[in-house]
């Protein structure tokens, strides 16, 4: 029995890789469709904050993730956009990550198609160009936005666009949101949120979600979507299930596999040591 | 963008994805090609973004077009000075660019760190105690005191001026357990995060294996398997050494 | 010569550091104009700072090719990948979308860059699973506490985990996601805040060392 | 200057209020009370850029629900209605300013008028006049006009708590730097360093090599610097026991620095004869191929001890796992929190965040590293005392209803 366990512990890891592939691929082909209950309070916080904004208020949405973390964060951006346009809010999208410009264009492509067909570029939303220095942008949007963003991403002047009417800096805006896989959310909270008393919320990858617990407790972050679970929760709140919900559904079997492997390996190790 | 280009794009995406995944079985030329393509493509993408969104609109245009603004020359020269780091003889010129970035960066970050990570965090630890009355707020008071005690104990763990004996030792052991809960929760979240990324790739591969893309994923996968079988018999090297990679 | 090589850059660093630091406490129009000018300049300098990374990559792969190090053939693909992105970008002047159709660079992003970048990170999921099996040893009370927290979070994040918890431990009247929420709201806040405080003070001290010219590591040896 | 004027208004308010109460004959009981707006004032908003005006007028018994205060402003000719405030709202206590910059318990209404929003062409220094109108159904009363020219202020007193902390940190910093240079500072023994002796002892006994990786950080990163100073200590011990040391590298510059450090360590223990230049060797500059090739080496050579100390990212997972399976003693240390869980589960001992810097300072005895550590300890001591004392004071404040003490502590620890 003992050498069987030893052989099991020394198993070729490519078998483990194969099992993971199967456990993830099966739910993609045949979804389990289990309900995603109990929404995180920090996700509810972001939902209530957007719900409470009067129509016409302006949301600054910073898309700061690249394809590397797209599956966790793209569904979050789409869910927030869908909710904001449903509440007739004005949205200003920008990015501080060079790798994100393509994803911002994908969002721009989807807004007229299925996210909010009735919204008009320039009247309801604007897309600002990439800027290389995050600290400079975060400080400048608190003073005079137009000193650093004079044109939109295609070079059209934005000062006389209808979406920018009455907007001079973050004090005239309702909420700031940064969706990122990097530490830019920490800088947004420090350089813009705290400094200009500007309510700020965010979306982050699951890896960095726990790092923001202190900001949520002090209220420096008004809400947070953490990883794909955050996206699924927000999709549940706005009642429009998409990639977030189907993603969480596919993860069911894989999560149980990880726990099973840890428990099994440790039991076998104890068995070898003491029996 | 014609339909055929989109289908061809599907093939390219599925191919590159499978090439990168092939590293899990064994290091092979397909993986190496895809990996180096990634290094170059990543740098190429950032280069064209910076070129069209910063150099041209913010440096080239003000110097060559109507509203001339020559003050732009100063940051441009400071920026170019950075590149001299690659030429040992004049690498000291790059110091002007670096000191400008580091000076501005430090000056900007110090007061904000004091306010956001120092003052507000202490204030945040005290707010749960600011209840109007004890009745009905027991849970908030309990959680608030756990946070305060945990916070102090973790700080004791990172305290280096005093030998860890007696009370300091107990406090720092309690601090360790708070850190363990934090790391455990972070580990659990990392598992979900990485799996979500893998789900994203498999979802794409599933899309590209559809009829619309002429079963791109299946075809490329088959080609790779054949390559490994042929390679296996051709090289006839003992497999054990490969297994570890 | 030493003045230009060493002392003027350090004086510059001190000057910009103190002025930017002061502008936080001085709300006059002059201080705001200073900050606006600095923000615009920093934005441009950061655009050039990217060249360092580019030269570093080309430099190391150029050496590999010229010195015919084994596997130098693959270094060629670094340049191929680079121009595969830059040439279409120049042709479509950096615009990713032309109206509603994808430009050539837009195609390159969606099918080449996107596939490469996202796959590179997703490979880690496989390694997590094999590490969980082969290296996750619960050999101390601390490791046990870490495992229990990880177990609760992993279960709480997926519907099947929530159902499993309800069926086995439903009688305790607790919800697994309620515990995950408590974990995140209380112990994680204390642990993370302790580490954050150390990093914050360390960051402030490093910033002061840079402004006062004590920390010169980034300037290299003269 | 402001406090003097505020005392004046409070006195005049009390005087006016008492006068009003005394003067109102009983017959007016049924007619709705009319507020006394003589105390209305418009002053430049203190400690700001000069773009806001502060309007204050006394709270009076006339502030019944349903009554409304309308604020009017004008550049010269026509009046612009700036805001309409319910009578019971916008009190001095609601203003979000610290106690040292604003008297919050004054019985005053306070409203801050943002000039650029009201008059787009606004420049600091232009003169404007203001008045407030009390409307309650039919009765309405207008205050006298007050002229003011908002101007920029030199120091933002709201942020004085931040400023005081900055000055203390600078003072403590220079004190420790000078102190460290003279005779060094006490740093407690780091538990992780004992594990190093144990690991090297085991390696010599089993006659198997030791692997040491300084991570994928560049030479300018603090974790890499701390790792090289620990490498020096390991190299000295390896030299004395003549065990085999292998140091694979990711960054060529870090490799050259490590070569000098290891050579220096061998000469210090005068074992230069057994020093070999291939102890430090370059592998590759790409994250995953670096991890894959180092994995291959560890799997083949089955080292007795592995050190992963420095800046690590996602590849920490691959390295720590393969070391664990070969049964080596593993000591890890990184500042990257996201990697610590993996190191913690698969390594025997882990240096967490600042412990890595402390180990570097403890071993290298370098005054600069030691002084940074000391300033951090002062900072942590301050935080510990602030949290402990603060929570006790706040709890006591809640029990005994010391409201002033509650908001004093609240304002002290808040960023404005």
mmCIF file of N, CA and C in Angstrom, chain D residues 253-298:
data_model
loop_
_atom_site.group_PDB
_atom_site.id
_atom_site.type_symbol
_atom_site.label_atom_id
_atom_site.label_comp_id
_atom_site.label_asym_id
_atom_site.label_seq_id
_atom_site.Cartn_x
_atom_site.Cartn_y
_atom_site.Cartn_z
ATOM 1 N N UNK D 253 23.116 42.360 -14.903
ATOM 2 C CA UNK D 253 23.759 43.314 -13.978
ATOM 3 C C UNK D 253 23.808 42.703 -12.579
ATOM 4 N N UNK D 254 22.694 42.076 -12.156
ATOM 5 C CA UNK D 254 22.666 41.451 -10.827
ATOM 6 C C UNK D 254 23.721 40.354 -10.762
ATOM 7 N N UNK D 255 23.951 39.662 -11.896
ATOM 8 C CA UNK D 255 24.947 38.578 -11.899
ATOM 9 C C UNK D 255 26.329 39.150 -11.644
ATOM 10 N N UNK D 256 26.685 40.245 -12.356
ATOM 11 C CA UNK D 256 28.035 40.805 -12.175
ATOM 12 C C UNK D 256 28.223 41.248 -10.719
ATOM 13 N N UNK D 257 27.173 41.889 -10.137
ATOM 14 C CA UNK D 257 27.296 42.341 -8.738
ATOM 15 C C UNK D 257 27.465 41.123 -7.830
ATOM 16 N N UNK D 258 26.681 40.065 -8.074
ATOM 17 C CA UNK D 258 26.762 38.869 -7.209
ATOM 18 C C UNK D 258 28.138 38.216 -7.315
ATOM 19 N N UNK D 259 28.709 38.243 -8.516
ATOM 20 C CA UNK D 259 30.045 37.624 -8.680
ATOM 21 C C UNK D 259 31.032 38.307 -7.740
ATOM 22 N N UNK D 260 30.986 39.682 -7.746
ATOM 23 C CA UNK D 260 31.921 40.416 -6.868
ATOM 24 C C UNK D 260 31.672 40.038 -5.408
ATOM 25 N N UNK D 261 30.372 39.954 -5.026
ATOM 26 C CA UNK D 261 30.019 39.705 -3.615
ATOM 27 C C UNK D 261 30.533 38.325 -3.191
ATOM 28 N N UNK D 262 30.315 37.320 -4.031
ATOM 29 C CA UNK D 262 30.714 35.954 -3.640
ATOM 30 C C UNK D 262 32.240 35.868 -3.560
ATOM 31 N N UNK D 263 32.900 36.518 -4.535
ATOM 32 C CA UNK D 263 34.382 36.465 -4.508
ATOM 33 C C UNK D 263 34.890 37.120 -3.221
ATOM 34 N N UNK D 264 34.291 38.273 -2.890
ATOM 35 C CA UNK D 264 34.678 39.014 -1.683
ATOM 36 C C UNK D 264 34.443 38.138 -0.450
ATOM 37 N N UNK D 265 33.344 37.396 -0.435
ATOM 38 C CA UNK D 265 33.025 36.544 0.717
ATOM 39 C C UNK D 265 34.085 35.455 0.851
ATOM 40 N N UNK D 266 34.486 34.857 -0.268
ATOM 41 C CA UNK D 266 35.506 33.787 -0.221
ATOM 42 C C UNK D 266 36.827 34.346 0.283
ATOM 43 N N UNK D 267 37.196 35.574 -0.184
ATOM 44 C CA UNK D 267 38.492 36.124 0.277
ATOM 45 C C UNK D 267 38.416 36.418 1.782
ATOM 46 N N UNK D 268 37.264 36.906 2.252
ATOM 47 C CA UNK D 268 37.119 37.267 3.674
ATOM 48 C C UNK D 268 37.405 36.046 4.555
ATOM 49 N N UNK D 269 37.002 34.854 4.030
ATOM 50 C CA UNK D 269 37.206 33.633 4.855
ATOM 51 C C UNK D 269 38.501 32.946 4.378
ATOM 52 N N UNK D 270 39.334 33.724 3.681
ATOM 53 C CA UNK D 270 40.563 33.277 2.986
ATOM 54 C C UNK D 270 40.456 31.842 2.442
ATOM 55 N N UNK D 271 39.424 31.609 1.648
ATOM 56 C CA UNK D 271 39.287 30.347 0.902
ATOM 57 C C UNK D 271 39.225 30.664 -0.596
ATOM 58 N N UNK D 272 39.980 31.730 -0.990
ATOM 59 C CA UNK D 272 39.904 32.165 -2.388
ATOM 60 C C UNK D 272 40.298 31.022 -3.327
ATOM 61 N N UNK D 273 41.125 30.089 -2.850
ATOM 62 C CA UNK D 273 41.577 28.989 -3.722
ATOM 63 C C UNK D 273 40.383 28.153 -4.207
ATOM 64 N N UNK D 274 39.362 27.981 -3.338
ATOM 65 C CA UNK D 274 38.262 27.096 -3.770
ATOM 66 C C UNK D 274 37.151 27.901 -4.461
ATOM 67 N N UNK D 275 37.373 29.207 -4.715
ATOM 68 C CA UNK D 275 36.346 30.022 -5.409
ATOM 69 C C UNK D 275 36.349 29.668 -6.892
ATOM 70 N N UNK D 276 35.166 29.364 -7.458
ATOM 71 C CA UNK D 276 35.069 29.102 -8.910
ATOM 72 C C UNK D 276 34.166 30.163 -9.510
ATOM 73 N N UNK D 277 34.561 30.657 -10.706
ATOM 74 C CA UNK D 277 33.811 31.763 -11.285
ATOM 75 C C UNK D 277 32.425 31.323 -11.760
ATOM 76 N N UNK D 278 32.195 29.975 -11.936
ATOM 77 C CA UNK D 278 30.894 29.591 -12.511
ATOM 78 C C UNK D 278 29.840 29.370 -11.424
ATOM 79 N N UNK D 279 30.135 29.844 -10.185
ATOM 80 C CA UNK D 279 29.087 29.746 -9.148
ATOM 81 C C UNK D 279 27.881 30.573 -9.591
ATOM 82 N N UNK D 280 28.146 31.843 -10.029
ATOM 83 C CA UNK D 280 27.059 32.689 -10.583
ATOM 84 C C UNK D 280 27.023 32.491 -12.088
ATOM 85 N N UNK D 281 25.870 32.049 -12.632
ATOM 86 C CA UNK D 281 25.789 31.873 -14.094
ATOM 87 C C UNK D 281 24.462 32.431 -14.605
ATOM 88 N N UNK D 282 24.501 32.955 -15.849
ATOM 89 C CA UNK D 282 23.312 33.584 -16.441
ATOM 90 C C UNK D 282 22.446 32.524 -17.121
ATOM 91 N N UNK D 283 21.121 32.585 -16.921
ATOM 92 C CA UNK D 283 20.241 31.571 -17.539
ATOM 93 C C UNK D 283 19.518 32.224 -18.710
ATOM 94 N N UNK D 284 18.535 33.095 -18.438
ATOM 95 C CA UNK D 284 17.814 33.778 -19.524
ATOM 96 C C UNK D 284 17.086 34.974 -18.922
ATOM 97 N N UNK D 285 16.671 35.892 -19.778
ATOM 98 C CA UNK D 285 15.990 37.082 -19.266
ATOM 99 C C UNK D 285 14.488 36.982 -19.470
ATOM 100 N N UNK D 286 13.981 35.764 -19.734
ATOM 101 C CA UNK D 286 12.530 35.645 -19.871
ATOM 102 C C UNK D 286 11.957 34.851 -18.707
ATOM 103 N N UNK D 287 10.877 35.385 -18.118
ATOM 104 C CA UNK D 287 10.347 34.880 -16.851
ATOM 105 C C UNK D 287 10.113 33.372 -16.855
ATOM 106 N N UNK D 288 9.359 32.881 -17.830
ATOM 107 C CA UNK D 288 8.932 31.481 -17.714
ATOM 108 C C UNK D 288 10.033 30.519 -18.145
ATOM 109 N N UNK D 289 10.840 30.914 -19.152
ATOM 110 C CA UNK D 289 11.917 29.978 -19.522
ATOM 111 C C UNK D 289 12.958 29.932 -18.399
ATOM 112 N N UNK D 290 13.121 31.077 -17.655
ATOM 113 C CA UNK D 290 14.043 31.062 -16.501
ATOM 114 C C UNK D 290 13.553 30.011 -15.503
ATOM 115 N N UNK D 291 12.249 30.070 -15.179
ATOM 116 C CA UNK D 291 11.699 29.139 -14.177
ATOM 117 C C UNK D 291 11.823 27.701 -14.691
ATOM 118 N N UNK D 292 11.521 27.483 -15.964
ATOM 119 C CA UNK D 292 11.556 26.116 -16.502
ATOM 120 C C UNK D 292 12.971 25.551 -16.443
ATOM 121 N N UNK D 293 13.998 26.345 -16.839
ATOM 122 C CA UNK D 293 15.345 25.755 -16.864
ATOM 123 C C UNK D 293 15.880 25.549 -15.436
ATOM 124 N N UNK D 294 15.564 26.499 -14.520
ATOM 125 C CA UNK D 294 16.029 26.293 -13.137
ATOM 126 C C UNK D 294 15.334 25.055 -12.549
ATOM 127 N N UNK D 295 14.051 24.861 -12.898
ATOM 128 C CA UNK D 295 13.335 23.646 -12.443
ATOM 129 C C UNK D 295 14.072 22.392 -12.889
ATOM 130 N N UNK D 296 14.478 22.404 -14.166
ATOM 131 C CA UNK D 296 15.173 21.230 -14.699
ATOM 132 C C UNK D 296 16.428 20.945 -13.890
ATOM 133 N N UNK D 297 17.216 22.022 -13.589
ATOM 134 C CA UNK D 297 18.466 21.815 -12.839
ATOM 135 C C UNK D 297 18.167 21.260 -11.454
ATOM 136 N N UNK D 298 17.183 21.867 -10.755
ATOM 137 C CA UNK D 298 16.877 21.431 -9.381
ATOM 138 C C UNK D 298 16.444 19.969 -9.401
#
